[in-house]
Amino acid sequence: AQKITQTQPGMFVQEKEAVTLDCTYDTSDQSYGLFWYKQPSSGEMIFLIYQGSYDEQNATEGRYSLNFQKARKSANLVISASQLGDSAMYFCAMREGSRGAQKLVFGQGTRLTINP
Amino acid sequence: GAVVSQHPSRVICKSGTSVKIECRSLDFQATTMFWYRQFPKKSLMLMATSNEGSKATYEQGVEKDKFLINHASLTLSTLTVTSAHPEDSSFYICSPKPGQGSYNEQFFGPGTRLTVL
């Protein structure tokens, strides 16, 4: 079963608009973490934001915020005031449990294109 | 963020040859190393997990005799693709993890693009 689901293969947004990238997850663990990464055409994975399952506040990092709805098991990324440089692949990932290797499992990704 | 290097960044080789990819964590000690593979237009798929000084644990469907992982030190891990074939052409990314804390962080190397002719 897919643990991380990103249902939007591609998104097209006008510059300066806000955009929401969807991510839903599936886990039976109480302790888990959710990550968002940006991958430009160079291939590097750029860490954007993290949300812990016990965090009561939605995470924010500059123009990035995470809309965490625990009951719905969703962790959508919101990018405010989009810029041309935001065009890239975006991946949602989850780390389960508090012990062991704690590997990251990734969603399929969403390709975001910002139009001028 | 943490500094992670990978070498080489790009390699082209003939079918049947072996390729070694190095991953170094430059400013922290990585007790655990994750190796991922990403095919074009696909997501990152975990290949194996290794702990320093121990044998790697491979994900289902990943051949341990083909993808040799060495994690002999806390700052260096290597992935060797043995007898590479065109279907092994992919983007290989390492992800070292510190032993203490840092639950809310996970950094990645810049990746190695392997092309097998």
PDB file of C-alpha atoms in Angstrom:
ATOM      1  CA  ALA A   1       0.000   0.000   0.000  1.00  0.00           C
ATOM      2  CA  GLN A   2       1.221   3.454  -0.838  1.00  0.00           C
ATOM      3  CA  LYS A   3       2.305   5.205   2.319  1.00  0.00           C
ATOM      4  CA  ILE A   4       2.638   8.645   0.787  1.00  0.00           C
ATOM      5  CA  THR A   5       0.325   9.853  -1.958  1.00  0.00           C
ATOM      6  CA  GLN A   6       0.705  12.976  -4.020  1.00  0.00           C
ATOM      7  CA  THR A   7      -2.237  13.164  -6.380  1.00  0.00           C
ATOM      8  CA  GLN A   8      -1.103  16.109  -8.486  1.00  0.00           C
ATOM      9  CA  PRO A   9       1.433  15.061 -11.133  1.00  0.00           C
ATOM     10  CA  GLY A  10       1.703  18.648 -12.336  1.00  0.00           C
ATOM     11  CA  MET A  11       0.653  22.093 -11.189  1.00  0.00           C
ATOM     12  CA  PHE A  12       0.742  25.361 -13.125  1.00  0.00           C
ATOM     13  CA  VAL A  13       0.545  28.619 -11.222  1.00  0.00           C
ATOM     14  CA  GLN A  14       0.933  32.281 -12.069  1.00  0.00           C
ATOM     15  CA  GLU A  15       3.833  34.081 -10.486  1.00  0.00           C
ATOM     16  CA  LYS A  16       3.008  35.726  -7.144  1.00  0.00           C
ATOM     17  CA  GLU A  17       0.032  33.477  -6.539  1.00  0.00           C
ATOM     18  CA  ALA A  18      -0.118  31.018  -3.659  1.00  0.00           C
ATOM     19  CA  VAL A  19      -0.087  27.308  -4.409  1.00  0.00           C
ATOM     20  CA  THR A  20      -1.012  24.242  -2.391  1.00  0.00           C
ATOM     21  CA  LEU A  21       0.612  20.897  -3.075  1.00  0.00           C
ATOM     22  CA  ASP A  22      -1.312  17.947  -1.726  1.00  0.00           C
ATOM     23  CA  CYS A  23       0.074  15.066   0.296  1.00  0.00           C
ATOM     24  CA  THR A  24      -1.737  12.325   2.163  1.00  0.00           C
ATOM     25  CA  TYR A  25      -0.110   9.603   4.179  1.00  0.00           C
ATOM     26  CA  ASP A  26      -0.883   6.268   5.719  1.00  0.00           C
ATOM     27  CA  THR A  27       0.598   5.027   8.969  1.00  0.00           C
ATOM     28  CA  SER A  28      -0.465   3.242  12.119  1.00  0.00           C
ATOM     29  CA  ASP A  29       2.369   4.732  14.135  1.00  0.00           C
ATOM     30  CA  GLN A  30       1.658   7.475  16.641  1.00  0.00           C
ATOM     31  CA  SER A  31       5.093   8.971  16.196  1.00  0.00           C
ATOM     32  CA  TYR A  32       6.068  10.028  12.726  1.00  0.00           C
ATOM     33  CA  GLY A  33       7.484  12.943  10.815  1.00  0.00           C
ATOM     34  CA  LEU A  34       6.547  14.537   7.534  1.00  0.00           C
ATOM     35  CA  PHE A  35       8.970  16.282   5.222  1.00  0.00           C
ATOM     36  CA  TRP A  36       8.778  18.311   2.046  1.00  0.00           C
ATOM     37  CA  TYR A  37      11.660  18.553  -0.394  1.00  0.00           C
ATOM     38  CA  LYS A  38      12.224  20.556  -3.532  1.00  0.00           C
ATOM     39  CA  GLN A  39      14.160  18.985  -6.392  1.00  0.00           C
ATOM     40  CA  PRO A  40      15.218  21.372  -9.176  1.00  0.00           C
ATOM     41  CA  SER A  41      16.480  20.099 -12.513  1.00  0.00           C
ATOM     42  CA  SER A  42      19.979  19.746 -11.043  1.00  0.00           C
ATOM     43  CA  GLY A  43      18.689  16.823  -8.988  1.00  0.00           C
ATOM     44  CA  GLU A  44      19.677  17.996  -5.537  1.00  0.00           C
ATOM     45  CA  MET A  45      17.150  17.424  -2.796  1.00  0.00           C
ATOM     46  CA  ILE A  46      16.496  20.666  -0.929  1.00  0.00           C
ATOM     47  CA  PHE A  47      14.854  20.327   2.474  1.00  0.00           C
ATOM     48  CA  LEU A  48      11.941  22.749   2.857  1.00  0.00           C
ATOM     49  CA  ILE A  49       9.929  22.006   5.970  1.00  0.00           C
ATOM     50  CA  TYR A  50       9.221  19.409   8.646  1.00  0.00           C
ATOM     51  CA  GLN A  51       6.146  18.555  10.712  1.00  0.00           C
ATOM     52  CA  GLY A  52       6.190  16.151  13.618  1.00  0.00           C
ATOM     53  CA  SER A  53       3.116  14.135  14.447  1.00  0.00           C
ATOM     54  CA  TYR A  54       2.993  15.587  17.940  1.00  0.00           C
ATOM     55  CA  ASP A  55       3.469  19.171  16.826  1.00  0.00           C
ATOM     56  CA  GLU A  56       0.317  21.129  17.583  1.00  0.00           C
ATOM     57  CA  GLN A  57       1.214  24.090  15.424  1.00  0.00           C
ATOM     58  CA  ASN A  58       1.527  23.957  11.669  1.00  0.00           C
ATOM     59  CA  ALA A  59       5.152  24.281  10.614  1.00  0.00           C
ATOM     60  CA  THR A  60       6.253  27.413   8.777  1.00  0.00           C
ATOM     61  CA  GLU A  61       9.530  28.331   7.103  1.00  0.00           C
ATOM     62  CA  GLY A  62       9.512  31.647   5.306  1.00  0.00           C
ATOM     63  CA  ARG A  63       7.161  31.362   2.325  1.00  0.00           C
ATOM     64  CA  TYR A  64       6.542  27.692   3.059  1.00  0.00           C
ATOM     65  CA  SER A  65       3.916  26.429   5.446  1.00  0.00           C
ATOM     66  CA  LEU A  66       2.570  22.978   6.084  1.00  0.00           C
ATOM     67  CA  ASN A  67      -1.165  22.518   6.464  1.00  0.00           C
ATOM     68  CA  PHE A  68      -1.187  19.546   8.823  1.00  0.00           C
ATOM     69  CA  GLN A  69      -4.551  17.851   9.289  1.00  0.00           C
ATOM     70  CA  LYS A  70      -3.826  14.824  11.415  1.00  0.00           C
ATOM     71  CA  ALA A  71      -7.292  13.308  11.419  1.00  0.00           C
ATOM     72  CA  ARG A  72      -7.370  13.421   7.634  1.00  0.00           C
ATOM     73  CA  LYS A  73      -3.751  12.279   7.432  1.00  0.00           C
ATOM     74  CA  SER A  74      -2.842  15.096   5.132  1.00  0.00           C
ATOM     75  CA  ALA A  75       0.208  17.337   5.089  1.00  0.00           C
ATOM     76  CA  ASN A  76      -0.204  19.827   2.286  1.00  0.00           C
ATOM     77  CA  LEU A  77       2.564  22.262   1.417  1.00  0.00           C
ATOM     78  CA  VAL A  78       1.547  25.868   0.872  1.00  0.00           C
ATOM     79  CA  ILE A  79       3.884  28.193  -0.977  1.00  0.00           C
ATOM     80  CA  SER A  80       2.919  31.831  -0.713  1.00  0.00           C
ATOM     81  CA  ALA A  81       3.782  34.487  -3.286  1.00  0.00           C
ATOM     82  CA  SER A  82       5.248  32.008  -5.753  1.00  0.00           C
ATOM     83  CA  GLN A  83       8.382  32.915  -7.669  1.00  0.00           C
ATOM     84  CA  LEU A  84       9.789  31.692 -10.975  1.00  0.00           C
ATOM     85  CA  GLY A  85      12.546  29.949  -9.050  1.00  0.00           C
ATOM     86  CA  ASP A  86       9.953  27.780  -7.327  1.00  0.00           C
ATOM     87  CA  SER A  87       9.524  25.771 -10.528  1.00  0.00           C
ATOM     88  CA  ALA A  88      10.742  22.268  -9.626  1.00  0.00           C
ATOM     89  CA  MET A  89       9.648  18.817  -8.483  1.00  0.00           C
ATOM     90  CA  TYR A  90       8.284  18.682  -4.968  1.00  0.00           C
ATOM     91  CA  PHE A  91       8.302  15.540  -2.867  1.00  0.00           C
ATOM     92  CA  CYS A  92       6.453  14.745   0.320  1.00  0.00           C
ATOM     93  CA  ALA A  93       8.088  12.141   2.553  1.00  0.00           C
ATOM     94  CA  MET A  94       7.372  10.393   5.835  1.00  0.00           C
ATOM     95  CA  ARG A  95       9.528   8.938   8.535  1.00  0.00           C
ATOM     96  CA  GLU A  96       7.794   6.431  10.799  1.00  0.00           C
ATOM     97  CA  GLY A  97       8.465   5.531  14.396  1.00  0.00           C
ATOM     98  CA  SER A  98      10.996   6.802  16.873  1.00  0.00           C
ATOM     99  CA  ARG A  99      13.330   3.844  16.799  1.00  0.00           C
ATOM    100  CA  GLY A 100      15.285   1.951  14.241  1.00  0.00           C
ATOM    101  CA  ALA A 101      16.642   3.227  10.966  1.00  0.00           C
ATOM    102  CA  GLN A 102      13.783   5.658  10.422  1.00  0.00           C
ATOM    103  CA  LYS A 103      14.063   5.709   6.683  1.00  0.00           C
ATOM    104  CA  LEU A 104      12.184   8.252   4.595  1.00  0.00           C
ATOM    105  CA  VAL A 105       9.491   7.046   2.209  1.00  0.00           C
ATOM    106  CA  PHE A 106       8.646   9.397  -0.629  1.00  0.00           C
ATOM    107  CA  GLY A 107       5.525  10.218  -2.576  1.00  0.00           C
ATOM    108  CA  GLN A 108       5.388  10.277  -6.357  1.00  0.00           C
ATOM    109  CA  GLY A 109       6.110  13.968  -6.553  1.00  0.00           C
ATOM    110  CA  THR A 110       4.420  17.008  -8.060  1.00  0.00           C
ATOM    111  CA  ARG A 111       6.012  19.063 -10.820  1.00  0.00           C
ATOM    112  CA  LEU A 112       5.310  22.725 -10.136  1.00  0.00           C
ATOM    113  CA  THR A 113       5.625  25.238 -12.944  1.00  0.00           C
ATOM    114  CA  ILE A 114       5.432  28.937 -12.198  1.00  0.00           C
ATOM    115  CA  ASN A 115       4.354  31.030 -15.171  1.00  0.00           C
ATOM    116  CA  PRO A 116       5.468  34.666 -15.497  1.00  0.00           C
TER     117      PRO A 116
ATOM    118  CA  GLY B   1      22.082  22.529   6.543  1.00  0.00           C
ATOM    119  CA  ALA B   2      24.552  19.682   6.639  1.00  0.00           C
ATOM    120  CA  VAL B   3      27.205  19.328   3.972  1.00  0.00           C
ATOM    121  CA  VAL B   4      27.117  16.069   2.047  1.00  0.00           C
ATOM    122  CA  SER B   5      29.270  15.347  -0.974  1.00  0.00           C
ATOM    123  CA  GLN B   6      29.037  12.676  -3.621  1.00  0.00           C
ATOM    124  CA  HIS B   7      31.626  11.691  -6.160  1.00  0.00           C
ATOM    125  CA  PRO B   8      31.463  11.431  -9.072  1.00  0.00           C
ATOM    126  CA  SER B   9      28.534  13.668  -9.945  1.00  0.00           C
ATOM    127  CA  ARG B  10      28.188  12.055 -13.326  1.00  0.00           C
ATOM    128  CA  VAL B  11      29.599   8.888 -14.816  1.00  0.00           C
ATOM    129  CA  ILE B  12      29.236   7.161 -18.150  1.00  0.00           C
ATOM    130  CA  CYS B  13      30.483   3.611 -18.449  1.00  0.00           C
ATOM    131  CA  LYS B  14      30.299   0.619 -20.701  1.00  0.00           C
ATOM    132  CA  SER B  15      28.055  -2.319 -19.947  1.00  0.00           C
ATOM    133  CA  GLY B  16      29.775  -4.873 -17.740  1.00  0.00           C
ATOM    134  CA  THR B  17      32.007  -2.489 -15.861  1.00  0.00           C
ATOM    135  CA  SER B  18      31.775  -1.638 -12.168  1.00  0.00           C
ATOM    136  CA  VAL B  19      31.229   1.857 -10.848  1.00  0.00           C
ATOM    137  CA  LYS B  20      31.971   3.115  -7.346  1.00  0.00           C
ATOM    138  CA  ILE B  21      30.103   6.074  -5.890  1.00  0.00           C
ATOM    139  CA  GLU B  22      31.405   7.812  -2.786  1.00  0.00           C
ATOM    140  CA  CYS B  23      29.301   9.689  -0.263  1.00  0.00           C
ATOM    141  CA  ARG B  24      30.861  11.828   2.433  1.00  0.00           C
ATOM    142  CA  SER B  25      29.241  13.683   5.307  1.00  0.00           C
ATOM    143  CA  LEU B  26      31.584  16.604   5.772  1.00  0.00           C
ATOM    144  CA  ASP B  27      30.396  18.186   9.000  1.00  0.00           C
ATOM    145  CA  PHE B  28      28.785  15.404  11.004  1.00  0.00           C
ATOM    146  CA  GLN B  29      29.187  11.728  11.718  1.00  0.00           C
ATOM    147  CA  ALA B  30      26.721   9.488   9.947  1.00  0.00           C
ATOM    148  CA  THR B  31      25.932   6.360  11.891  1.00  0.00           C
ATOM    149  CA  THR B  32      23.318   5.430   9.294  1.00  0.00           C
ATOM    150  CA  MET B  33      23.478   5.819   5.551  1.00  0.00           C
ATOM    151  CA  PHE B  34      20.560   5.514   3.179  1.00  0.00           C
ATOM    152  CA  TRP B  35      21.085   4.933  -0.529  1.00  0.00           C
ATOM    153  CA  TYR B  36      18.293   5.898  -2.898  1.00  0.00           C
ATOM    154  CA  ARG B  37      17.795   5.458  -6.616  1.00  0.00           C
ATOM    155  CA  GLN B  38      15.693   7.687  -8.834  1.00  0.00           C
ATOM    156  CA  PHE B  39      14.731   6.755 -12.380  1.00  0.00           C
ATOM    157  CA  PRO B  40      13.763   9.535 -14.805  1.00  0.00           C
ATOM    158  CA  LYS B  41      10.496  11.232 -13.908  1.00  0.00           C
ATOM    159  CA  LYS B  42      10.084   8.937 -10.901  1.00  0.00           C
ATOM    160  CA  SER B  43      10.360   9.312  -7.173  1.00  0.00           C
ATOM    161  CA  LEU B  44      13.214   8.332  -4.903  1.00  0.00           C
ATOM    162  CA  MET B  45      13.222   4.666  -4.001  1.00  0.00           C
ATOM    163  CA  LEU B  46      15.231   3.390  -1.072  1.00  0.00           C
ATOM    164  CA  MET B  47      17.752   0.741  -2.071  1.00  0.00           C
ATOM    165  CA  ALA B  48      19.478  -0.053   1.185  1.00  0.00           C
ATOM    166  CA  THR B  49      20.253   1.108   4.688  1.00  0.00           C
ATOM    167  CA  SER B  50      23.635   0.673   6.298  1.00  0.00           C
ATOM    168  CA  ASN B  51      24.955   1.301   9.762  1.00  0.00           C
ATOM    169  CA  GLU B  52      28.611   2.059  10.296  1.00  0.00           C
ATOM    170  CA  GLY B  53      30.556  -1.149  10.650  1.00  0.00           C
ATOM    171  CA  SER B  54      27.598  -3.407   9.838  1.00  0.00           C
ATOM    172  CA  LYS B  55      26.266  -5.107   6.747  1.00  0.00           C
ATOM    173  CA  ALA B  56      23.705  -3.192   4.778  1.00  0.00           C
ATOM    174  CA  THR B  57      20.012  -4.058   4.798  1.00  0.00           C
ATOM    175  CA  TYR B  58      18.577  -4.130   1.302  1.00  0.00           C
ATOM    176  CA  GLU B  59      15.037  -3.339   0.231  1.00  0.00           C
ATOM    177  CA  GLN B  60      12.991  -5.990  -1.495  1.00  0.00           C
ATOM    178  CA  GLY B  61      13.978  -6.401  -5.119  1.00  0.00           C
ATOM    179  CA  VAL B  62      17.444  -4.865  -4.733  1.00  0.00           C
ATOM    180  CA  GLU B  63      20.260  -7.332  -5.389  1.00  0.00           C
ATOM    181  CA  LYS B  64      22.832  -7.164  -2.621  1.00  0.00           C
ATOM    182  CA  ASP B  65      25.506  -8.804  -4.751  1.00  0.00           C
ATOM    183  CA  LYS B  66      25.038  -6.230  -7.476  1.00  0.00           C
ATOM    184  CA  PHE B  67      24.907  -3.118  -5.323  1.00  0.00           C
ATOM    185  CA  LEU B  68      27.737  -3.388  -2.829  1.00  0.00           C
ATOM    186  CA  ILE B  69      27.629  -0.969   0.061  1.00  0.00           C
ATOM    187  CA  ASN B  70      30.537  -0.218   2.345  1.00  0.00           C
ATOM    188  CA  HIS B  71      30.067   1.969   5.392  1.00  0.00           C
ATOM    189  CA  ALA B  72      33.412   1.532   7.068  1.00  0.00           C
ATOM    190  CA  SER B  73      33.627   4.976   8.651  1.00  0.00           C
ATOM    191  CA  LEU B  74      31.256   7.545  10.096  1.00  0.00           C
ATOM    192  CA  THR B  75      31.964  10.011   7.312  1.00  0.00           C
ATOM    193  CA  LEU B  76      32.261   7.819   4.239  1.00  0.00           C
ATOM    194  CA  SER B  77      30.043   5.288   2.532  1.00  0.00           C
ATOM    195  CA  THR B  78      30.441   3.798  -0.914  1.00  0.00           C
ATOM    196  CA  LEU B  79      28.019   2.182  -3.319  1.00  0.00           C
ATOM    197  CA  THR B  80      29.513  -0.031  -6.002  1.00  0.00           C
ATOM    198  CA  VAL B  81      27.373  -1.009  -8.950  1.00  0.00           C
ATOM    199  CA  THR B  82      28.946  -4.229 -10.168  1.00  0.00           C
ATOM    200  CA  SER B  83      28.717  -5.373 -13.768  1.00  0.00           C
ATOM    201  CA  ALA B  84      26.533  -2.421 -14.647  1.00  0.00           C
ATOM    202  CA  HIS B  85      23.951  -2.742 -17.396  1.00  0.00           C
ATOM    203  CA  PRO B  86      21.844  -0.125 -19.192  1.00  0.00           C
ATOM    204  CA  GLU B  87      18.901  -0.787 -16.875  1.00  0.00           C
ATOM    205  CA  ASP B  88      21.082   0.373 -13.969  1.00  0.00           C
ATOM    206  CA  SER B  89      21.239   3.841 -15.502  1.00  0.00           C
ATOM    207  CA  SER B  90      19.727   6.072 -12.857  1.00  0.00           C
ATOM    208  CA  PHE B  91      20.300   8.884 -10.396  1.00  0.00           C
ATOM    209  CA  TYR B  92      21.834   7.581  -7.166  1.00  0.00           C
ATOM    210  CA  ILE B  93      21.509   9.683  -4.026  1.00  0.00           C
ATOM    211  CA  CYS B  94      22.963   9.077  -0.605  1.00  0.00           C
ATOM    212  CA  SER B  95      21.421  10.336   2.612  1.00  0.00           C
ATOM    213  CA  PRO B  96      23.525  10.193   5.757  1.00  0.00           C
ATOM    214  CA  LYS B  97      21.858  10.365   9.131  1.00  0.00           C
ATOM    215  CA  PRO B  98      23.505  11.388  12.390  1.00  0.00           C
ATOM    216  CA  GLY B  99      23.149   9.080  15.324  1.00  0.00           C
ATOM    217  CA  GLN B 100      21.987  11.590  17.864  1.00  0.00           C
ATOM    218  CA  GLY B 101      18.714  13.436  17.617  1.00  0.00           C
ATOM    219  CA  SER B 102      18.052  15.296  14.365  1.00  0.00           C
ATOM    220  CA  TYR B 103      14.755  13.483  13.965  1.00  0.00           C
ATOM    221  CA  ASN B 104      13.446  16.501  12.098  1.00  0.00           C
ATOM    222  CA  GLU B 105      16.286  16.599   9.614  1.00  0.00           C
ATOM    223  CA  GLN B 106      17.407  14.412   6.781  1.00  0.00           C
ATOM    224  CA  PHE B 107      19.914  15.684   4.275  1.00  0.00           C
ATOM    225  CA  PHE B 108      20.906  14.325   0.922  1.00  0.00           C
ATOM    226  CA  GLY B 109      23.968  14.275  -1.245  1.00  0.00           C
ATOM    227  CA  PRO B 110      23.880  16.058  -4.612  1.00  0.00           C
ATOM    228  CA  GLY B 111      23.475  12.750  -6.422  1.00  0.00           C
ATOM    229  CA  THR B 112      25.373  10.755  -9.028  1.00  0.00           C
ATOM    230  CA  ARG B 113      23.961  10.342 -12.497  1.00  0.00           C
ATOM    231  CA  LEU B 114      24.990   6.979 -13.899  1.00  0.00           C
ATOM    232  CA  THR B 115      24.648   6.211 -17.593  1.00  0.00           C
ATOM    233  CA  VAL B 116      25.505   2.705 -18.755  1.00  0.00           C
ATOM    234  CA  LEU B 117      25.998   2.325 -22.485  1.00  0.00           C
TER     235      LEU B 117
END
